Coordinates of C-alpha atoms in Angstrom, one line a residue:
F1 CA -7.6 14.8 7.8
L2 CA -7.9 10.7 6.4
E3 CA -10.9 11.5 4.7
D4 CA -9.7 14.5 3.3
S5 CA -6.7 13.3 1.8
F6 CA -7.6 10.2 0.2
A7 CA -11.1 11.9 -0.7
G8 CA -12.1 10.8 -4.7
A9 CA -9.7 8.1 -4.2
D10 CA -12.1 4.7 -5.5
D11 CA -10.2 3.1 -2.7
K12 CA -10.2 5.1 0.1
E13 CA -12.0 3.1 2.7
E14 CA -9.5 0.3 1.8
I15 CA -6.5 2.6 2.0
I16 CA -7.6 4.3 5.2
E17 CA -8.3 0.4 6.8
C18 CA -4.8 -0.6 5.6
L19 CA -3.4 2.2 7.0
Y20 CA -4.9 1.8 10.8
R21 CA -4.0 -1.9 10.3
W22 CA -0.4 -1.3 9.7
L23 CA -0.4 1.0 12.4
A24 CA -1.8 -1.7 15.0
A25 CA 0.9 -4.1 13.6
A26 CA 3.5 -1.3 14.1
V27 CA 2.7 -0.5 18.0
L28 CA 2.5 -3.8 18.6
G29 CA 5.7 -5.0 17.2
I30 CA 4.7 -7.3 14.6
T31 CA 5.4 -5.7 11.5
Y32 CA 7.8 -8.6 10.3
K33 CA 4.8 -11.2 10.9
Y34 CA 3.3 -9.4 7.8
K35 CA 6.7 -9.0 5.8
R36 CA 5.5 -5.6 5.6
S37 CA 6.0 -1.5 5.1
L38 CA 5.2 1.5 4.0
Y39 CA 5.6 4.0 1.3
C40 CA 3.8 7.2 1.5
F41 CA 3.7 8.4 -2.2
G42 CA 2.3 12.0 -3.3
P43 CA 2.9 15.3 -4.3
T44 CA 4.4 17.9 -2.0
D45 CA 2.0 19.3 0.4
S46 CA -0.8 16.9 0.2
G47 CA -0.2 15.2 4.1
K48 CA 2.6 12.7 3.8
S49 CA 4.8 14.8 6.3
V50 CA 1.1 15.0 8.4
L51 CA 1.0 11.1 9.1
L52 CA 4.6 10.4 9.5
D53 CA 4.6 13.2 12.2
V54 CA 1.6 11.0 14.1
I55 CA 3.7 7.8 13.5
A56 CA 6.3 8.9 14.8
S57 CA 4.2 10.5 18.1
L58 CA 3.7 7.1 18.7
F59 CA 7.2 5.9 19.5
P60 CA 9.7 6.7 21.7
Q61 CA 12.5 9.1 20.1
D62 CA 14.8 6.7 21.1
A63 CA 13.3 3.5 19.6
Q64 CA 13.4 4.9 16.3
T65 CA 16.3 4.9 13.3
S66 CA 16.0 6.7 10.1
L67 CA 18.2 4.4 7.7
T68 CA 17.6 4.7 3.9
F69 CA 17.5 2.3 1.3
E70 CA 21.4 3.4 0.8
M71 CA 22.5 3.1 4.4
L72 CA 20.8 -0.4 4.5
N73 CA 23.6 -1.4 2.4
D74 CA 26.1 0.0 3.9
R75 CA 28.7 -2.0 6.4
F76 CA 27.8 -0.9 9.6
S77 CA 24.1 1.2 9.6
P78 CA 22.2 -2.2 9.8
A79 CA 23.2 -2.5 13.3
R80 CA 21.3 0.6 14.6
L81 CA 18.1 -1.1 14.3
V82 CA 19.1 -3.6 16.9
N83 CA 17.2 -1.2 19.7
S84 CA 14.7 0.3 16.6
R85 CA 11.2 -0.1 16.9
L86 CA 10.2 2.6 13.9
N87 CA 12.5 3.4 10.9
I88 CA 11.1 6.5 9.4
V89 CA 12.3 8.1 6.2
R90 CA 10.6 11.4 5.7
E91 CA 11.9 11.9 2.2
V92 CA 13.1 8.5 0.0
K93 CA 15.6 9.7 -2.4
K94 CA 15.8 9.2 -6.2
A95 CA 18.1 5.8 -7.4
H96 CA 20.9 7.1 -9.9
L97 CA 21.4 5.0 -13.0
K98 CA 25.2 4.9 -12.6
A99 CA 25.4 4.9 -9.0
G100 CA 23.7 1.3 -9.3
G101 CA 20.0 2.3 -8.0
F102 CA 19.3 0.9 -4.3
D103 CA 19.9 -3.2 -3.9
S104 CA 16.8 -4.5 -1.8
E105 CA 18.2 -7.5 -0.5
T106 CA 19.0 -6.0 3.3
F107 CA 15.6 -3.9 3.2
K108 CA 13.6 -7.6 2.3
T109 CA 15.6 -9.3 5.2
A110 CA 15.1 -6.5 7.9
V111 CA 11.2 -5.7 6.4
S112 CA 10.9 -9.9 7.0
G113 CA 12.3 -9.7 10.6
E114 CA 14.4 -12.5 9.2
P115 CA 18.2 -12.4 10.8
L116 CA 20.8 -10.1 9.6
E117 CA 24.3 -9.3 10.5
G118 CA 25.6 -6.5 12.0
E119 CA 28.7 -5.1 12.9
I120 CA 30.0 -1.9 15.1
K121 CA 32.9 0.2 14.0
H122 CA 35.9 -1.3 15.9
G123 CA 33.2 -3.6 17.2
A124 CA 32.4 -7.4 17.2
H125 CA 30.2 -8.9 14.5
F126 CA 27.1 -10.2 15.2
T127 CA 23.6 -11.4 14.2
F128 CA 19.9 -10.2 14.8
S129 CA 16.6 -10.5 13.9
P130 CA 15.3 -6.7 13.5
R131 CA 11.3 -6.1 14.8
V132 CA 11.3 -2.7 12.7
A133 CA 8.3 -1.0 11.3
F134 CA 9.4 0.5 8.5
V135 CA 8.0 3.4 6.6
S136 CA 9.1 5.9 4.5
A137 CA 7.2 9.2 2.1
A138 CA 8.7 10.0 -1.8
N139 CA 7.1 12.3 -4.4
G140 CA 8.5 9.4 -6.8
A141 CA 8.6 5.6 -7.6
I142 CA 10.0 3.1 -5.1
P143 CA 13.9 3.6 -6.0
L144 CA 15.0 0.1 -5.8
T145 CA 16.3 -2.2 -8.2
N146 CA 15.1 -5.6 -8.2
E147 CA 12.7 -6.8 -10.3
G148 CA 10.3 -9.6 -9.6
A149 CA 7.3 -9.5 -7.3
A150 CA 9.5 -10.1 -4.1
V151 CA 10.3 -6.3 -3.1
Y152 CA 6.5 -5.4 -3.9
N153 CA 4.9 -7.7 -1.3
R154 CA 6.8 -6.3 1.2
I155 CA 5.8 -3.0 0.5
S156 CA 2.3 -1.2 0.8
V157 CA 1.9 2.3 -1.0
I158 CA -0.4 4.7 0.5
H159 CA -1.2 7.4 -2.3
F160 CA -1.6 10.7 -1.5
R161 CA -3.2 12.6 -4.0
N162 CA -4.9 15.4 -3.3
Q163 CA -2.3 18.7 -2.8
V164 CA -3.3 21.3 -0.7
A165 CA -2.7 25.1 -1.4
K166 CA -0.7 26.9 1.1
E167 CA -3.1 29.2 2.2
D168 CA -5.5 26.4 2.7
Q169 CA -3.4 24.7 5.5
D170 CA -4.0 24.1 8.9
I171 CA -0.5 25.1 10.3
Y172 CA -2.1 23.7 13.7
L173 CA -3.2 20.4 12.2
I174 CA 0.0 18.5 13.8
D175 CA -0.7 20.0 17.2
K176 CA -4.2 19.1 17.0
L177 CA -4.0 15.4 16.1
K178 CA -1.2 15.3 18.8
A179 CA -3.8 16.2 21.2
E180 CA -5.9 13.5 20.2
T181 CA -3.4 10.7 20.8
S182 CA -5.7 8.5 22.8
G183 CA -8.7 8.3 20.2
I184 CA -6.0 7.2 17.4
L185 CA -4.7 4.9 19.6
N186 CA -8.4 3.4 20.3
K187 CA -8.8 3.1 16.7
I188 CA -5.7 1.5 16.0
M189 CA -6.0 -1.1 18.7
N190 CA -9.8 -1.4 16.9
A191 CA -8.0 -2.0 13.5
G192 CA -6.0 -4.5 15.6
V193 CA -8.3 -6.8 16.8
R194 CA -8.8 -7.1 13.0
L195 CA -6.2 -7.5 12.1
L196 CA -5.1 -10.6 14.3
N197 CA -7.9 -12.3 12.7
E198 CA -5.9 -12.3 8.8
K199 CA -3.0 -14.2 7.6
Y200 CA -1.9 -11.5 5.6
L201 CA -2.3 -7.4 5.9
M202 CA -4.6 -6.0 3.2
D203 CA -3.3 -4.1 0.2
P204 CA -5.6 -1.5 -1.6
P205 CA -6.1 -1.7 -5.3
S206 CA -4.1 1.9 -5.4
S207 CA -0.9 0.2 -3.8
Q208 CA -1.3 -2.4 -6.3
E209 CA -1.7 -0.9 -9.3
L210 CA 1.5 1.8 -8.8
K211 CA 3.6 -1.5 -7.7
K212 CA 2.8 -3.1 -11.0
K213 CA 3.3 0.3 -12.8
W214 CA 6.6 0.6 -11.3
S215 CA 7.8 -3.0 -11.8
S216 CA 7.2 -2.9 -15.5
Q217 CA 9.9 0.5 -15.2
L218 CA 12.4 -0.9 -13.7
S219 CA 15.2 -1.4 -15.5
S220 CA 16.1 -5.2 -16.5
T221 CA 19.9 -4.5 -17.2
L222 CA 20.3 -3.1 -13.1
A223 CA 18.1 -6.0 -12.3
W224 CA 20.3 -8.8 -14.5
L225 CA 23.4 -6.5 -13.2
N226 CA 22.5 -6.9 -9.4
Q227 CA 20.9 -10.6 -9.0
V228 CA 23.3 -12.7 -11.9
A229 CA 26.8 -10.8 -12.3
N230 CA 29.2 -10.2 -9.9
P231 CA 30.2 -6.4 -9.0
I232 CA 31.3 -4.6 -12.6
H233 CA 35.3 -4.6 -12.1
K234 CA 37.2 -1.4 -11.9
K235 CA 40.4 -2.5 -11.7
I236 CA 41.7 -5.9 -13.1
P237 CA 44.7 -7.0 -11.6
Q238 CA 48.0 -7.6 -13.7
G239 CA 47.8 -10.9 -15.7
Q240 CA 43.9 -11.8 -14.6
L241 CA 42.6 -10.4 -17.6
K242 CA 40.4 -13.9 -18.0
Q243 CA 39.1 -14.4 -14.4
H244 CA 37.9 -11.0 -14.3
T245 CA 36.2 -10.4 -18.1
T246 CA 33.5 -12.4 -20.1
P247 CA 32.4 -12.5 -23.5
T248 CA 30.8 -9.8 -24.3
A249 CA 28.4 -12.2 -26.6
N250 CA 28.2 -15.1 -23.2
I251 CA 26.8 -11.6 -21.1
Y252 CA 24.0 -10.8 -23.7
S253 CA 22.8 -14.1 -23.8
N254 CA 22.9 -14.7 -20.5
Y255 CA 21.1 -11.1 -20.0
K256 CA 18.2 -12.9 -22.5
R257 CA 17.8 -16.0 -20.5
W258 CA 17.7 -14.1 -17.4
C259 CA 14.3 -12.8 -19.1
T260 CA 12.9 -15.6 -20.6
V261 CA 13.1 -17.2 -16.8
E262 CA 11.8 -14.1 -14.7
G263 CA 9.3 -13.7 -17.4
V264 CA 10.9 -9.8 -18.0
K265 CA 11.0 -8.6 -21.8
A266 CA 14.6 -8.3 -22.8
K267 CA 15.9 -5.3 -24.5
G268 CA 17.8 -5.2 -27.8
K269 CA 21.4 -5.7 -27.6
Q270 CA 22.6 -2.4 -28.3
A271 CA 20.2 -0.5 -25.8
F272 CA 21.2 -3.3 -22.9
W273 CA 24.8 -2.6 -24.0
N274 CA 24.7 1.0 -23.9
E275 CA 22.8 1.2 -20.4
L276 CA 25.6 -1.7 -19.4
E277 CA 28.2 0.5 -20.2
A278 CA 26.2 4.0 -18.1
L279 CA 26.9 1.2 -15.1
G280 CA 30.4 1.4 -15.7
A281 CA 30.8 -1.9 -17.9
V282 CA 33.9 -1.4 -20.3
R283 CA 34.3 -3.8 -23.5
R284 CA 37.7 -4.0 -25.0
K285 CA 39.2 -6.6 -27.7
T286 CA 41.9 -9.1 -26.5
N287 CA 43.3 -12.0 -27.7
S288 CA 40.7 -14.0 -26.9
G289 CA 37.5 -11.6 -28.2
D290 CA 35.6 -9.0 -27.6
R291 CA 35.5 -9.1 -23.8
A292 CA 34.0 -6.7 -20.3
N293 CA 35.2 -6.3 -17.2
I294 CA 32.0 -8.7 -16.4
T295 CA 32.0 -12.0 -14.2
L296 CA 28.9 -14.1 -13.9
R297 CA 27.8 -15.8 -11.0
K298 CA 27.3 -20.0 -11.6
S299 CA 23.5 -20.6 -11.8
P300 CA 22.8 -23.9 -13.9
Q301 CA 19.4 -22.2 -15.4
L302 CA 21.5 -19.4 -16.9
L303 CA 24.9 -20.5 -18.0

């Protein structure tokens, strides 16, 4: 199945080896040590769902969750990771610009097994260190907003490029693979022996190329907004205009300095404001000049 799925890829052997080593870390509960998740990318009917079904069959049902990137950022969902050993998302949704995309901070923390805040509805707050293997599948790019290498270093992309025609699909394939679970686990454990001698989880060349491409396409405006600015103010209390707005000239100059620090090409002023306004920013003239409903966090290198 894997040979067919990755046939034609220049790095086929690396993809398969990466997959087996990650599976070994997942079964052993140590993916957090390598700070790595899997992102299965490719067209419909290319084998992504088959692989996810096989992975899911290796874990008890009550030890699985399916929190999306978006759900990881809500108030109560992260607490569900306490007893989870596998978080599996079968279809990642695209990030929408007006919704602000999905911030990656909680995702990075959870994948790395670092302390995470949990909260139970009408219950207690607590801190825990997740021990969860994260795997997801999608037809599109990783829908995370943060720019830079940090989030991509926590993901290996498994590129499925071979679409299988409906008439050529084996409807019993999942059953056949599950019947060979003992053999699959044996190969996984052999890969685990090789993995334990490594400090890092290998990342196939095709994965690195895709992440580089997707990183270059991320919105620098959105990344700046997430990292440097407080959330755009929807309503400004009476008499608190100055505390909840910033001069527009300061906003753009701060964005340009951020781009320089991050090594990102800055957008032109008009393109920047067009995108920012699509995210909910409002420019208006006041007694103290043009201002927008954005406040900036204090950062010595940017302010």
